[in-house]
Coordinates of C-alpha atoms in Angstrom, one line a residue:
M1071 CA 115.8 129.2 132.6
C1072 CA 119.1 127.6 133.0
L1073 CA 119.5 125.5 136.1
L1074 CA 122.9 125.0 137.7
D1075 CA 123.5 121.7 139.4
E1076 CA 125.5 122.5 142.5
R1077 CA 127.7 119.4 142.1
R1078 CA 128.7 120.4 138.6
T1079 CA 130.4 123.4 137.0
R1080 CA 128.3 123.5 133.8
P1081 CA 124.7 124.6 133.3
L1082 CA 122.0 121.9 133.3
L1083 CA 119.5 122.6 130.7
V1084 CA 116.0 121.2 131.2
E1085 CA 112.5 121.6 129.9
G1086 CA 111.9 125.1 131.2
S1087 CA 115.1 126.4 129.4
R1088 CA 115.0 129.0 126.7
A1089 CA 118.1 127.5 125.1
A1090 CA 115.9 125.2 122.9
A1091 CA 118.7 123.6 121.0
N1092 CA 120.4 122.4 124.1
R1093 CA 117.6 120.8 126.0
F1094 CA 115.3 117.8 125.8
P1095 CA 112.1 118.5 124.0
S1096 CA 109.0 118.0 126.2
K1097 CA 106.8 115.0 125.6
D1098 CA 104.2 117.4 124.0
E1099 CA 106.9 118.8 121.6
L1100 CA 107.8 115.3 120.6
L1101 CA 104.2 114.3 120.0
E1102 CA 104.0 117.4 117.7
A1103 CA 107.2 116.4 116.0
F1104 CA 105.9 112.8 115.4
H1105 CA 102.9 114.3 113.6
R1106 CA 104.5 116.9 111.3
S1107 CA 106.4 116.3 108.1
D1108 CA 108.6 119.4 108.1
R1109 CA 112.1 119.4 109.7
D1110 CA 112.8 121.2 113.0
E1111 CA 115.7 123.2 114.0
T1112 CA 116.2 121.4 117.3
P1113 CA 118.2 118.1 116.8
L1114 CA 116.0 115.8 118.9
S1115 CA 112.7 117.1 117.6
D1116 CA 114.1 116.8 114.0
A1117 CA 115.2 113.2 114.7
A1118 CA 111.7 112.4 116.2
T1119 CA 110.1 113.7 113.0
Q1120 CA 112.3 111.6 110.8
L1121 CA 111.8 108.5 113.0
A1122 CA 108.0 108.8 112.8
E1123 CA 108.3 109.2 109.0
L1124 CA 110.4 106.0 108.8
H1125 CA 107.9 104.1 111.0
R1126 CA 105.0 105.2 108.6
R1127 CA 107.1 104.1 105.6
R1128 CA 107.8 100.8 107.4
Q1129 CA 104.0 100.2 107.8
E1130 CA 103.4 101.1 104.1
H1131 CA 106.4 99.2 102.6
P1132 CA 107.1 96.1 104.7
H1133 CA 109.4 94.8 101.9
R1134 CA 111.8 97.7 102.7
R1135 CA 112.1 97.0 106.5
A1136 CA 115.8 96.2 106.5
E1137 CA 116.7 99.5 104.7
I1138 CA 114.3 101.5 106.9
D1139 CA 115.5 99.9 110.1
S1140 CA 119.1 100.7 109.1
L1141 CA 118.1 104.4 108.8
R1142 CA 116.3 104.2 112.1
G1143 CA 119.4 102.8 113.7
E1144 CA 121.5 105.8 112.4
L1145 CA 119.0 108.3 113.8
V1146 CA 118.9 106.5 117.2
T1147 CA 122.7 106.7 117.3
A1148 CA 122.6 110.4 116.4
V1149 CA 120.2 111.0 119.3
D1150 CA 122.4 109.0 121.7
C1151 CA 125.4 111.0 120.6
W1152 CA 123.6 114.3 121.2
V1153 CA 122.6 113.1 124.7
A1154 CA 126.2 112.0 125.4
T1155 CA 127.6 115.4 124.5
H1156 CA 124.8 117.7 125.8
T1157 CA 124.1 116.2 129.3
P1158 CA 126.1 116.2 132.4
P1159 CA 127.9 113.0 133.4
P1160 CA 125.8 110.9 135.7
H1161 CA 126.4 111.1 139.4
P1162 CA 128.7 108.2 140.5
Q1163 CA 125.7 106.6 142.4
A1164 CA 123.2 107.2 139.6
R1165 CA 120.8 104.3 138.9
A1166 CA 121.3 102.5 135.5
H1167 CA 118.6 102.6 132.9
T1168 CA 117.9 99.8 130.5
E1169 CA 117.6 101.8 127.3
T1170 CA 119.0 104.9 125.7
V1171 CA 117.1 108.1 125.0
G1172 CA 117.4 107.4 121.3
T1173 CA 115.8 103.9 121.6
L1174 CA 113.0 105.3 123.7
I1175 CA 112.3 108.1 121.2
D1176 CA 112.3 105.4 118.4
R1177 CA 109.7 103.4 120.4
M1178 CA 107.6 106.5 120.9
A1179 CA 107.8 107.2 117.1
A1180 CA 106.6 103.7 116.4
A1181 CA 103.7 104.0 118.9
A1182 CA 102.8 107.5 117.5
A1183 CA 102.7 106.2 113.9
T1184 CA 100.4 103.4 115.0
A1185 CA 98.2 105.6 117.1
F1186 CA 97.7 108.2 114.3
H1187 CA 97.1 105.3 111.8
V1188 CA 94.5 103.6 113.9
L1189 CA 92.8 106.9 114.7
M1190 CA 92.4 107.5 110.9
T1191 CA 91.4 104.0 110.0
C1192 CA 89.3 102.7 113.0
D1193 CA 86.3 103.8 114.9
P1194 CA 87.7 106.6 117.2
G1195 CA 85.8 105.0 120.2
S1196 CA 87.2 101.6 119.6
D1197 CA 89.4 99.6 122.0
T1198 CA 92.1 99.5 119.4
V1199 CA 92.4 103.3 119.3
H1200 CA 92.2 103.5 123.0
A1201 CA 95.0 100.9 123.4
A1202 CA 97.2 102.6 120.9
W1203 CA 96.9 106.1 122.5
T1204 CA 97.3 104.6 126.0
R1205 CA 100.6 102.9 124.9
L1206 CA 101.9 106.2 123.5
A1207 CA 101.0 108.0 126.7
E1208 CA 102.8 105.4 128.8
L1209 CA 105.9 105.9 126.6
E1210 CA 105.6 109.7 126.9
N1211 CA 105.6 109.4 130.7
A1212 CA 108.7 107.1 130.5
Y1213 CA 110.4 109.7 128.3
S1214 CA 109.7 112.5 130.7
D1215 CA 110.9 110.6 133.7
L1216 CA 114.1 109.4 131.9
T1217 CA 115.1 112.8 130.4
D1218 CA 114.4 114.6 133.7
D1219 CA 116.7 112.1 135.5
V1220 CA 119.4 112.2 132.8
A1221 CA 119.4 116.0 132.7
R1222 CA 120.0 116.0 136.5
G1223 CA 122.7 113.3 136.4
W1224 CA 120.5 110.9 138.3
R1225 CA 120.4 108.2 135.6
R1226 CA 123.2 106.3 133.9
L1227 CA 122.4 105.3 130.3
P1228 CA 123.6 102.1 128.6
H1229 CA 126.9 102.5 126.8
T1230 CA 126.8 103.4 123.2
Q1231 CA 129.3 103.8 120.4
C1232 CA 129.3 107.6 121.3
D1233 CA 130.7 106.9 124.7
T1234 CA 134.0 106.0 123.1
H1235 CA 134.1 108.7 120.5
E1236 CA 132.5 111.6 122.3
R1237 CA 133.1 111.2 126.1
N1238 CA 136.5 109.4 125.9
P1239 CA 138.2 110.8 122.8
A1240 CA 141.6 109.4 123.9
Q1241 CA 140.4 105.8 123.2

């Protein structure tokens, strides 16, 4: 389903859309992406898979954190550029948000890596496992709220390097 925002001339693609490559993945699709190792054809799910893998490597190889964090930064930027070019401009009175979609997906990937790790290494009924999965659920809800608002033009995201290159090519 492709929803048309009456204030805009271009289609607004949201979760119920069949145009999978041009919509935000649902929080459940991201959770699946965090847990798999194969690449996905949709750009945001693919980035989520790669971010989760980098967070697992970061846990296993703390001496390589700088290199891994650099790669994470590149993926976060790629997500933010996708968002800048695939979502409608925010309404002039849209509320500002404090982080980008890429940053939020990266935080979700870190929380998912931790949650899956503690699930495999701790007692499943422990407070540690419960706390890790609760944190991930909180971030999933934040992601759903943010992407719904961005897709509708109700939220303004922080400026990124993509704003200059993608939204304002004359600069």
